[in-house]
CSV table of N, CA and C in Angstrom, one decimal:
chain,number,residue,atom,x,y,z
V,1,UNK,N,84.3,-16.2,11.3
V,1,UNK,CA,84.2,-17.6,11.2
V,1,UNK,C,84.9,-18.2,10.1
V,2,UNK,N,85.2,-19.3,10.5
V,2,UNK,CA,86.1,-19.9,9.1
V,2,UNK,C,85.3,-21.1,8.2
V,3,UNK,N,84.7,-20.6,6.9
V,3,UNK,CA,84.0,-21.3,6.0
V,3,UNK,C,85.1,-22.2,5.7
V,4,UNK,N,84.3,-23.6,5.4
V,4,UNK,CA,84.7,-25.1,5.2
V,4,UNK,C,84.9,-24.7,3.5
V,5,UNK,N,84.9,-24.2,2.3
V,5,UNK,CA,84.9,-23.7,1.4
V,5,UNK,C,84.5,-22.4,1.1
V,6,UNK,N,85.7,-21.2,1.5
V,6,UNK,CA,85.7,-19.7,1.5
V,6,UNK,C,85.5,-20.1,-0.5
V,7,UNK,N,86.2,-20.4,-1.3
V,7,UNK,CA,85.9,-20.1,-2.7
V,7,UNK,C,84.5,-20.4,-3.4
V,8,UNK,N,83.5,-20.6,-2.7
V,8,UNK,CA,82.0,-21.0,-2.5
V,8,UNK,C,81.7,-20.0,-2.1
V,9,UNK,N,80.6,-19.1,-2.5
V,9,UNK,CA,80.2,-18.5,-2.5
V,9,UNK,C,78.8,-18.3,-2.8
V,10,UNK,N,77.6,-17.9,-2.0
V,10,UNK,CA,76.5,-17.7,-2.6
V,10,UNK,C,76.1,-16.9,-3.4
V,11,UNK,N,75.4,-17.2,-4.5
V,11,UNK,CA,75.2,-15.9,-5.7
V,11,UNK,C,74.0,-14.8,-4.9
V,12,UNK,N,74.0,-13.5,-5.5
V,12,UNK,CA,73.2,-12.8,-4.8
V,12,UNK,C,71.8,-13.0,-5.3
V,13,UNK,N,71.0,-12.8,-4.2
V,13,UNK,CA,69.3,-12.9,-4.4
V,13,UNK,C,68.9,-11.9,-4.9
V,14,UNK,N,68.4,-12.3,-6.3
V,14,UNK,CA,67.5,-11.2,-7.0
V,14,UNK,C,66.3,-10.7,-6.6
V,15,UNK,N,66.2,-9.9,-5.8
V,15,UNK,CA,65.1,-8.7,-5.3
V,15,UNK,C,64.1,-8.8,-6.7
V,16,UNK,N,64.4,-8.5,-7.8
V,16,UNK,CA,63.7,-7.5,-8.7
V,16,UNK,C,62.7,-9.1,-9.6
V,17,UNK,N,63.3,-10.3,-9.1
V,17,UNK,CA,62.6,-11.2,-9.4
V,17,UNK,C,61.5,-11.4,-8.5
V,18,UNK,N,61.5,-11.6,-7.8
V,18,UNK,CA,60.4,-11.9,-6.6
V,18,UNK,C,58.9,-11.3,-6.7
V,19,UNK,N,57.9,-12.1,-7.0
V,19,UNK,CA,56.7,-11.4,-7.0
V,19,UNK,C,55.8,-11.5,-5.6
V,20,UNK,N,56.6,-12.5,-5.2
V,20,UNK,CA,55.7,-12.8,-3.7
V,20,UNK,C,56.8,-12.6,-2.5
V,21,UNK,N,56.6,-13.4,-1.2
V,21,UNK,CA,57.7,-13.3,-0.2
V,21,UNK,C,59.1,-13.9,-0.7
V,22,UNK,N,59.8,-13.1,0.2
V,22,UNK,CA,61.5,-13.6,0.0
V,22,UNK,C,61.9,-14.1,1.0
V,23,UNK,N,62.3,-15.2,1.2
V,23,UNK,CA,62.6,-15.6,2.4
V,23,UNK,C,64.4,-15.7,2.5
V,24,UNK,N,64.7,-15.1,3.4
V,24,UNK,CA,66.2,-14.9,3.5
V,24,UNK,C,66.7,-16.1,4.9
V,25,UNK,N,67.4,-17.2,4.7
V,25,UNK,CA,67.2,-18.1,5.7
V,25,UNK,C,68.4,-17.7,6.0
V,26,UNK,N,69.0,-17.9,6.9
V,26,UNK,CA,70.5,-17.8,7.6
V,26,UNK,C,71.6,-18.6,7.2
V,27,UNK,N,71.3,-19.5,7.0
V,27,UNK,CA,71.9,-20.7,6.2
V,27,UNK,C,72.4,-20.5,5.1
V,28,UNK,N,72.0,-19.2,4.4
V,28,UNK,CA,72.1,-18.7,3.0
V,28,UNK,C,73.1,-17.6,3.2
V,29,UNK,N,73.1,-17.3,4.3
V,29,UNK,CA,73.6,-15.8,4.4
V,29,UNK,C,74.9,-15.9,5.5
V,30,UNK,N,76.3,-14.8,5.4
V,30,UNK,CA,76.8,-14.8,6.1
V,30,UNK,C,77.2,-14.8,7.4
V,31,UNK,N,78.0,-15.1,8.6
V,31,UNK,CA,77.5,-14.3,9.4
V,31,UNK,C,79.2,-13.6,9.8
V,32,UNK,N,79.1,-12.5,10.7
V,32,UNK,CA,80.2,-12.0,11.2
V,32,UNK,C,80.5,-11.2,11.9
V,33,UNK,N,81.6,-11.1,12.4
V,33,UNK,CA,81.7,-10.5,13.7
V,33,UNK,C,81.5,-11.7,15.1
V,34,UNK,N,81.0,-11.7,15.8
V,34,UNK,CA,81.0,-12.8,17.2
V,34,UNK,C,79.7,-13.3,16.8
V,35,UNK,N,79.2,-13.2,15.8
V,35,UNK,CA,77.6,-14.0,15.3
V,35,UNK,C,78.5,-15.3,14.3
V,36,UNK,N,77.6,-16.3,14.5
V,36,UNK,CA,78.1,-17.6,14.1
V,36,UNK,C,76.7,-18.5,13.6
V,37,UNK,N,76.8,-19.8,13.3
V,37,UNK,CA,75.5,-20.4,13.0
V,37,UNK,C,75.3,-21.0,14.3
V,38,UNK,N,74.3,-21.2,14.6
V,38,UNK,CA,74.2,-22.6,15.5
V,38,UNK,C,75.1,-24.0,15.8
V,39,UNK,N,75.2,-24.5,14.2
V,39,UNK,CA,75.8,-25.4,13.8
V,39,UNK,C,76.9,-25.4,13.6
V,40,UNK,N,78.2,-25.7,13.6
V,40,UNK,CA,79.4,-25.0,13.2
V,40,UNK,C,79.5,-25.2,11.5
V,41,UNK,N,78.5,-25.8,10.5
V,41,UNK,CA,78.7,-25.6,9.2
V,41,UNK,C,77.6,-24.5,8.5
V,42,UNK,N,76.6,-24.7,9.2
V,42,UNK,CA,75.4,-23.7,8.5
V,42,UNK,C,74.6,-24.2,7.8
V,43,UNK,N,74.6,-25.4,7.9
V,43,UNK,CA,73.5,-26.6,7.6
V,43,UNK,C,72.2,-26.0,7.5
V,44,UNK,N,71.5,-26.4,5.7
V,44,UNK,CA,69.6,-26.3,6.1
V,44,UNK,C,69.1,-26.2,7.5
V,45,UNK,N,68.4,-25.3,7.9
V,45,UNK,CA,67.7,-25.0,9.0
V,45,UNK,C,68.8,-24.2,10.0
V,46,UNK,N,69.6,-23.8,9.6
V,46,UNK,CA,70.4,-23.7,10.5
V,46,UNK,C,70.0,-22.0,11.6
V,47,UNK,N,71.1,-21.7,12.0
V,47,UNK,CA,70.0,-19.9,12.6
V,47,UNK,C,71.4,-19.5,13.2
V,48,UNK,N,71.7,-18.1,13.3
V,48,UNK,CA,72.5,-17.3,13.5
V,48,UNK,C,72.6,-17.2,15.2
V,49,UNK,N,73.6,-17.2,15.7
V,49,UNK,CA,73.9,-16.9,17.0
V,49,UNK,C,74.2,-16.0,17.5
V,50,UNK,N,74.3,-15.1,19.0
V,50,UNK,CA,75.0,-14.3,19.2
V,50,UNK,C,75.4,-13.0,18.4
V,51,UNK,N,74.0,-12.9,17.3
V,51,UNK,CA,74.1,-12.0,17.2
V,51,UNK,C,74.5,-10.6,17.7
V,52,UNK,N,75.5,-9.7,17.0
V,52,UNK,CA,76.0,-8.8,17.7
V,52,UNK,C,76.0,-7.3,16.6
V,53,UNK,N,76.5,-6.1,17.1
V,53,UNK,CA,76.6,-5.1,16.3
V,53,UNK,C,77.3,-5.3,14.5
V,54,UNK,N,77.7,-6.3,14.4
V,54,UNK,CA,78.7,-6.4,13.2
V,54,UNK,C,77.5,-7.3,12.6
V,55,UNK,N,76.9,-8.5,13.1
V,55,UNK,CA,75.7,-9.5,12.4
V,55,UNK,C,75.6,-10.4,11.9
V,56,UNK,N,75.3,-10.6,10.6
V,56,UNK,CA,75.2,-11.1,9.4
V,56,UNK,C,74.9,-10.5,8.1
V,57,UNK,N,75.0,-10.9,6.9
V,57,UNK,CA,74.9,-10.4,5.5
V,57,UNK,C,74.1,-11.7,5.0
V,58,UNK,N,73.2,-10.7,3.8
V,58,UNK,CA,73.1,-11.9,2.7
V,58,UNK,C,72.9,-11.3,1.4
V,59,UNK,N,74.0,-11.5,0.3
V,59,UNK,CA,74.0,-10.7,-0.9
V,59,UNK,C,72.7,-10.5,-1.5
V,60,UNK,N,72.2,-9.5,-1.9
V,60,UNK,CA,71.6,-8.9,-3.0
V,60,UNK,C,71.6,-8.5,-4.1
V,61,UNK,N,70.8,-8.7,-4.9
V,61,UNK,CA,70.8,-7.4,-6.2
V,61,UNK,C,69.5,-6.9,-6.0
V,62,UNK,N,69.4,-5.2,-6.4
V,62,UNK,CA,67.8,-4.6,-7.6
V,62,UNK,C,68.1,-3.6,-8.1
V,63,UNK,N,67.7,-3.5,-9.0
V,63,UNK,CA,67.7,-1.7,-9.9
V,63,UNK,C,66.6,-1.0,-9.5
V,64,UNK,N,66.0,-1.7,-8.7
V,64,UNK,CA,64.8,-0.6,-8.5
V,64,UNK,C,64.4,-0.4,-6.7
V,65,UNK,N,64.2,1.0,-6.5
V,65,UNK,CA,64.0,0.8,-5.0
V,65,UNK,C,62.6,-0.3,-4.7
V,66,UNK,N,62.8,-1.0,-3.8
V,66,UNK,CA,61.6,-1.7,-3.3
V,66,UNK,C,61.4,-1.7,-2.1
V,67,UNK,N,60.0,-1.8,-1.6
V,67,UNK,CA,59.5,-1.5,-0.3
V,67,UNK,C,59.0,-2.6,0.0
V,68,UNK,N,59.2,-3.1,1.3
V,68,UNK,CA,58.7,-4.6,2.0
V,68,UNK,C,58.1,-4.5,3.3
V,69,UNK,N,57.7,-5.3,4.0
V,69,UNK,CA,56.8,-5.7,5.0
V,69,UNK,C,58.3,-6.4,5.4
V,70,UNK,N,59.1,-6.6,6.1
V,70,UNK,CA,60.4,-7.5,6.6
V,70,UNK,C,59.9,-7.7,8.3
V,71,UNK,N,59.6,-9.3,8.0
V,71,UNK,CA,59.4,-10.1,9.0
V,71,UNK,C,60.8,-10.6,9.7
V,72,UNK,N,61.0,-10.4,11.1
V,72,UNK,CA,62.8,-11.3,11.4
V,72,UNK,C,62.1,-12.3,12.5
V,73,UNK,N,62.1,-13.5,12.2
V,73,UNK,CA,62.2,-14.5,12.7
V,73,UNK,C,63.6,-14.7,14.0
V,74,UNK,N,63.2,-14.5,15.6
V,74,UNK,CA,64.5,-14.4,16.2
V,74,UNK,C,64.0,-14.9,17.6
V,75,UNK,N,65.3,-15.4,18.8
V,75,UNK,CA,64.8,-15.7,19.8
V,75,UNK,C,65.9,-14.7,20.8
V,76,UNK,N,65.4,-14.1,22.3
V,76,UNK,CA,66.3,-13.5,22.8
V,76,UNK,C,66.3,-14.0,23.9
V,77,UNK,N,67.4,-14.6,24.4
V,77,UNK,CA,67.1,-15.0,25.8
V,77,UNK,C,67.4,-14.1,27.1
V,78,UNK,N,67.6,-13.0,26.4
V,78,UNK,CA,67.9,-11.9,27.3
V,78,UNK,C,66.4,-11.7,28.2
V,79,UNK,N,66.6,-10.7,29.7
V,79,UNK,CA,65.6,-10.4,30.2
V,79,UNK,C,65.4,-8.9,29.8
V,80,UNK,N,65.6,-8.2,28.8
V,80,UNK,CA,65.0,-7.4,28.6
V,80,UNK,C,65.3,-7.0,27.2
V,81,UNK,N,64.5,-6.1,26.5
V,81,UNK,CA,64.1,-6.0,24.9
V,81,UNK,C,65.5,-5.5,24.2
V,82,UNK,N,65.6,-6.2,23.0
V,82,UNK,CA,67.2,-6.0,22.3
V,82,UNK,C,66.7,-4.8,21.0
V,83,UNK,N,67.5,-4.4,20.4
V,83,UNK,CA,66.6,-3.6,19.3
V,83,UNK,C,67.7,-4.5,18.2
V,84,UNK,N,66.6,-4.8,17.2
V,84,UNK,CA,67.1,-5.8,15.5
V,84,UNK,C,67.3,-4.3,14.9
V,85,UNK,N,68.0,-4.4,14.1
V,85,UNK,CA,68.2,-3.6,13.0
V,85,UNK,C,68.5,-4.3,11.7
V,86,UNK,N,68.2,-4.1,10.7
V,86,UNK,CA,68.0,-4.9,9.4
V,86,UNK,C,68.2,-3.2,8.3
V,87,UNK,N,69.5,-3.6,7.9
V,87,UNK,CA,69.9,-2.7,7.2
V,87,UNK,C,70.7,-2.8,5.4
V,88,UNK,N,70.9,-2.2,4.7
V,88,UNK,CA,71.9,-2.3,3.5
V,88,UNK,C,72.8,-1.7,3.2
V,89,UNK,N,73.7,-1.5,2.6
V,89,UNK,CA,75.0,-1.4,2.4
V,89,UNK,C,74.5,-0.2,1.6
V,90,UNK,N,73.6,0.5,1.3
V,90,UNK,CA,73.7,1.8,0.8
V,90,UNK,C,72.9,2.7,1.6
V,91,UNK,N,72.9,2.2,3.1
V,91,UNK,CA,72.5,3.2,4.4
V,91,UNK,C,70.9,2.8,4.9
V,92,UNK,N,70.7,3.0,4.3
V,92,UNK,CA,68.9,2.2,4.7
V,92,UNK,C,69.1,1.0,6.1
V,93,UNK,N,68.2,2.0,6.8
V,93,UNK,CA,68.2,1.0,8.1
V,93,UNK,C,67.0,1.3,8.2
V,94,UNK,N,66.5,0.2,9.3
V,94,UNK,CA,65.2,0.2,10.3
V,94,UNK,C,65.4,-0.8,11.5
V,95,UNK,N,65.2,-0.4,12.6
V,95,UNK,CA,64.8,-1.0,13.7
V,95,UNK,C,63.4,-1.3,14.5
V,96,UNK,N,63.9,-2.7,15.1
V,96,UNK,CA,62.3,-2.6,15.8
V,96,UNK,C,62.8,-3.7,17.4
V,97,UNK,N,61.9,-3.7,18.1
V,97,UNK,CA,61.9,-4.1,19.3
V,97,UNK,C,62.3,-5.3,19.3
V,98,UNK,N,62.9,-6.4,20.1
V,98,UNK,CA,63.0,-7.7,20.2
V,98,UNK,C,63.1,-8.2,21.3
V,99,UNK,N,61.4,-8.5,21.5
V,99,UNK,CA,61.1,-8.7,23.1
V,99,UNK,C,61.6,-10.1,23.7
V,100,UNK,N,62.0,-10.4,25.1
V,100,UNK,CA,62.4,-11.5,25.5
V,100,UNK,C,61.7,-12.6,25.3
V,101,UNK,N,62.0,-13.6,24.5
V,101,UNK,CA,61.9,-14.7,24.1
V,101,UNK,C,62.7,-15.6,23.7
V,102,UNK,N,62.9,-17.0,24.7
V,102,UNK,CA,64.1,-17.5,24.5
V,102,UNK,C,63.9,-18.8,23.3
V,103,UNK,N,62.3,-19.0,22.9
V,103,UNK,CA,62.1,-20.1,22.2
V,103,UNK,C,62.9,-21.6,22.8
V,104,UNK,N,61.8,-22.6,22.5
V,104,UNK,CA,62.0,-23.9,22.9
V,104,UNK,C,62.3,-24.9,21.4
V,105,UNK,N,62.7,-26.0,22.1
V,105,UNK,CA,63.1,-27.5,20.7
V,105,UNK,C,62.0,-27.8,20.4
V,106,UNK,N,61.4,-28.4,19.5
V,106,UNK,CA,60.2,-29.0,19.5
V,106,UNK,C,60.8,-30.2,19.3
V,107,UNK,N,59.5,-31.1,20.0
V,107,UNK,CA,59.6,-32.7,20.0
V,107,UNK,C,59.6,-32.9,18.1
V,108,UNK,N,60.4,-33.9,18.2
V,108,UNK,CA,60.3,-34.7,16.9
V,108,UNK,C,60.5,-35.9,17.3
V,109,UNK,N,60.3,-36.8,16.3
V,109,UNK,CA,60.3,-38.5,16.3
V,109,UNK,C,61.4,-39.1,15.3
V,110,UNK,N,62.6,-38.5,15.8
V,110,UNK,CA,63.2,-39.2,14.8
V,110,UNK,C,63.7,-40.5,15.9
V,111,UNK,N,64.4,-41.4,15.4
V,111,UNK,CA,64.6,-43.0,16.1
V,111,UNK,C,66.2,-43.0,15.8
V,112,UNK,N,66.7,-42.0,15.6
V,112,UNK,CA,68.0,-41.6,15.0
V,112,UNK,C,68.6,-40.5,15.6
V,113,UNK,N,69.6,-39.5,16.4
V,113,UNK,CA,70.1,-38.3,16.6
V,113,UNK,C,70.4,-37.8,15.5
V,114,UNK,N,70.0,-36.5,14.9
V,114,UNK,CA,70.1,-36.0,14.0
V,114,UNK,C,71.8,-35.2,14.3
V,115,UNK,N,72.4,-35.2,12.9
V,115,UNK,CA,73.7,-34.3,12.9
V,115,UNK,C,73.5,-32.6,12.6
V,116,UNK,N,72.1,-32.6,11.5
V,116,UNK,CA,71.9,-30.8,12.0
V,116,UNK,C,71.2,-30.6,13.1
V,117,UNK,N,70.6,-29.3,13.3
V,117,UNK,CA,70.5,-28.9,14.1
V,117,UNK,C,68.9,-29.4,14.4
V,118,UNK,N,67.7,-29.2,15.5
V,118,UNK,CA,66.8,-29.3,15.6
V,118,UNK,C,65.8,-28.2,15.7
V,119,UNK,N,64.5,-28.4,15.3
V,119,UNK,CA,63.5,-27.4,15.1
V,119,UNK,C,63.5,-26.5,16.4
V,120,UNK,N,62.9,-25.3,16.0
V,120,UNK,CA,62.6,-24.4,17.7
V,120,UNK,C,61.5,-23.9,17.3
V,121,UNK,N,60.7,-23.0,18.1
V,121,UNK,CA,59.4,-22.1,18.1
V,121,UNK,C,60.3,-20.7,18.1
V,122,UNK,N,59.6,-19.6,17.5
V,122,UNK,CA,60.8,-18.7,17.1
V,122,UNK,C,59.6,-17.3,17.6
V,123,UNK,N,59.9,-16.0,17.9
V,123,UNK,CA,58.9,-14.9,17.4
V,123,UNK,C,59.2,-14.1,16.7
V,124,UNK,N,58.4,-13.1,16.3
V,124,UNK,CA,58.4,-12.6,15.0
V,124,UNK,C,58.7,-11.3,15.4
V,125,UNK,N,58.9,-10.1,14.3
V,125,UNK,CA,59.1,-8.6,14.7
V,125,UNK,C,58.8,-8.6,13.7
V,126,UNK,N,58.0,-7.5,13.2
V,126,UNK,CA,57.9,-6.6,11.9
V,126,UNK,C,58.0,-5.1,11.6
V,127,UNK,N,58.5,-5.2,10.6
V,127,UNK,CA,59.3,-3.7,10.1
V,127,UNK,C,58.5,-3.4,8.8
V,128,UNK,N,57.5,-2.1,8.7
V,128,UNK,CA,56.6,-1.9,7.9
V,128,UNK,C,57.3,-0.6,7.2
V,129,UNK,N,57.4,-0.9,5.7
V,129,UNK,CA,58.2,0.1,5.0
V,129,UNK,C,59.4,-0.3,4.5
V,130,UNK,N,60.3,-1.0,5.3
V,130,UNK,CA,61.5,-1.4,5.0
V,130,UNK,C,62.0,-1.0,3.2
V,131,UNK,N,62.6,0.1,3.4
V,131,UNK,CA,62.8,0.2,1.5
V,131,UNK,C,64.5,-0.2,1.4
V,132,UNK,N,64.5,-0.8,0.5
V,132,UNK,CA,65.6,-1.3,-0.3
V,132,UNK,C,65.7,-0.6,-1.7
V,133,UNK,N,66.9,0.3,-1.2
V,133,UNK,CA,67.1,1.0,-2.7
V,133,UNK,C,68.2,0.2,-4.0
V,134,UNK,N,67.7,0.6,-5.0
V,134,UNK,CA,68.2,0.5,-5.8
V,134,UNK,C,69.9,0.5,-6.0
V,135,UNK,N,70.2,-0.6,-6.5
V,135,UNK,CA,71.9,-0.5,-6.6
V,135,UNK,C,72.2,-1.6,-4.6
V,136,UNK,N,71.9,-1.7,-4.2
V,136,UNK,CA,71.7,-2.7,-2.8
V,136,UNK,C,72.3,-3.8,-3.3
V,137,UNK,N,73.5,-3.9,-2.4
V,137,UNK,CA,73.8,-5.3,-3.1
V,137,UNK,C,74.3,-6.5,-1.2
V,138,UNK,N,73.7,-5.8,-0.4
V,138,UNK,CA,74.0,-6.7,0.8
V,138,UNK,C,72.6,-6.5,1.6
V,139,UNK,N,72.2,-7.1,2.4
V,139,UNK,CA,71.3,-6.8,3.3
V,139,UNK,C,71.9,-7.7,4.7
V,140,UNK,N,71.8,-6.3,6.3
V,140,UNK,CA,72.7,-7.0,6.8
V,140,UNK,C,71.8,-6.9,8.5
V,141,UNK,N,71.9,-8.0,8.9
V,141,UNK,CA,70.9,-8.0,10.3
V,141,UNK,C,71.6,-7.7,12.1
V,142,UNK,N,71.5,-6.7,12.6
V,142,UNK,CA,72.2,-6.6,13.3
V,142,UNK,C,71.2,-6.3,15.4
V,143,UNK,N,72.4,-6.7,16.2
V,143,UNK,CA,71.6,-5.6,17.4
V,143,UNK,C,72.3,-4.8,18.1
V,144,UNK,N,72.1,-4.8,19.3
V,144,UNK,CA,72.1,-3.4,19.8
V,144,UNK,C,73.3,-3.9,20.9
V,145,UNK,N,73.8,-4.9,21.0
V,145,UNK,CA,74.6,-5.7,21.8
V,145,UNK,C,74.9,-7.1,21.7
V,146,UNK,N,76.0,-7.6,23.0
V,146,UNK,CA,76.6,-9.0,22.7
V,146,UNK,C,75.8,-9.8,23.1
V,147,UNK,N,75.6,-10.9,22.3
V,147,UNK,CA,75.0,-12.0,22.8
V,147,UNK,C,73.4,-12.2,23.2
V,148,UNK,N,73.1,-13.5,23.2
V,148,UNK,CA,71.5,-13.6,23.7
V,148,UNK,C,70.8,-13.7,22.5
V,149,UNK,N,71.0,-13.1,21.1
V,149,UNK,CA,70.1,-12.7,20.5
V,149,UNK,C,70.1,-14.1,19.2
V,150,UNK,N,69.3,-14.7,18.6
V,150,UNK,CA,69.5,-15.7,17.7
V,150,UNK,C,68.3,-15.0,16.4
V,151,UNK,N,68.5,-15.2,15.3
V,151,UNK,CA,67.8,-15.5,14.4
V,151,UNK,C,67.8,-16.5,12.9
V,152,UNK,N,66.7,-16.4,12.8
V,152,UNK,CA,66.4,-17.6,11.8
V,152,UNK,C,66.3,-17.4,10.4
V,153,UNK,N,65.3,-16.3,10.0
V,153,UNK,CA,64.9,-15.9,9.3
V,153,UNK,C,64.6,-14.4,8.6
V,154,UNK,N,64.7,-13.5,7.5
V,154,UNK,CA,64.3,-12.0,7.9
V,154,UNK,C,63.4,-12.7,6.3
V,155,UNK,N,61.9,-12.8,6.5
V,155,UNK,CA,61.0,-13.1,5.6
V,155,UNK,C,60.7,-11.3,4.9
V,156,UNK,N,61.1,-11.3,3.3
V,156,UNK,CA,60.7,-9.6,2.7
V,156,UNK,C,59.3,-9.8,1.9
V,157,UNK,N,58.4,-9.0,2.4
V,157,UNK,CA,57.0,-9.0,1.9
V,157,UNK,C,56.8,-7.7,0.7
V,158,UNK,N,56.8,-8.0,-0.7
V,158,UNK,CA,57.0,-6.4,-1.5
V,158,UNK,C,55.8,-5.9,-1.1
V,159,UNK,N,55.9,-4.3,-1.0
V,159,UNK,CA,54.3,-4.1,-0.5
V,159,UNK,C,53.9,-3.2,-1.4
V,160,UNK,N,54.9,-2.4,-2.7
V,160,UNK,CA,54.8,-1.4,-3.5
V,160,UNK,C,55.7,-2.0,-4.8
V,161,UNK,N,55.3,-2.1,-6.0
V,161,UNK,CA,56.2,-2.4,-6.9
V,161,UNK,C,56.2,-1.0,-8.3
């Protein structure tokens, strides 16, 4: 995809700060390969498309391994189950199921057409363990094939410090 300002860059998210959830929005984070935003800029609220084997990124830092509860916020409009994988750049992977759900718009009242994107209903997957080792400087979301697959969000719960 061609960023509107490639010398813009997002700083990486400090893992080793966080005492509570991390929320990694899409908007924040790369995407690449045949995955794109919704939006063609990546506007607040925005969500990943067409997720494919290549994905998205979103920079990291920690010095210390950490273990999370990783919630992915995603919709599939596929008819049958995709597998997420949520991985890092120093081999750490986990996968989990991502059952058919294409999620809907929700009604809003705006009296205006909005230029971003609009709300949806989304479902969840959870990945119990997810460790993030130390020295991790990408976290990257991927599936098991072309197309169908959107997500929003990958929410990190520390579960061990």
């Amino acid at each position: 995809p061609t960023l509107a300002r490639p010398d813009l860059t997002a700083p990486p998210i400090n893992l080793d700060a966080a005492t509570g959830p991390i929320h990694l929005l899409a908007h924040e984070g790369e995407p690449e390969g045949q995955t794109e935003f919704s939006d063609q800029h990546g506007w607040a609220n925005d969500w990943f498309v067409n997720v494919d084997d290549t994905g998205a990124t979103w920079p990291v830092t920690t010095h210390q391994d950490r273990t999370y509860t990783a919630t992915i916020h995603f919709n599939n409009t596929n008819e049958v189950n995709r597998t997420l994988t949520l991985g890092t750049d120093t081999g750490a992977t986990e996968s989990v199921a991502a059952v058919p759900f294409p999620g809907e718009q929700l009604p809003v009242a705006d009296r205006v057409k909005r230029k971003e994107v609009y709300p949806r209903t989304w479902s969840t997957a959870t990945l119990e363990g997810f460790v993030v080792p130390a020295g991790a400087t990408e976290l990257r979301i991927t599936t098991d094939g072309p197309g169908g697959v959107s997500v929003k969000e990958v929410t990190l719960l520390p579960t061990a410090r």
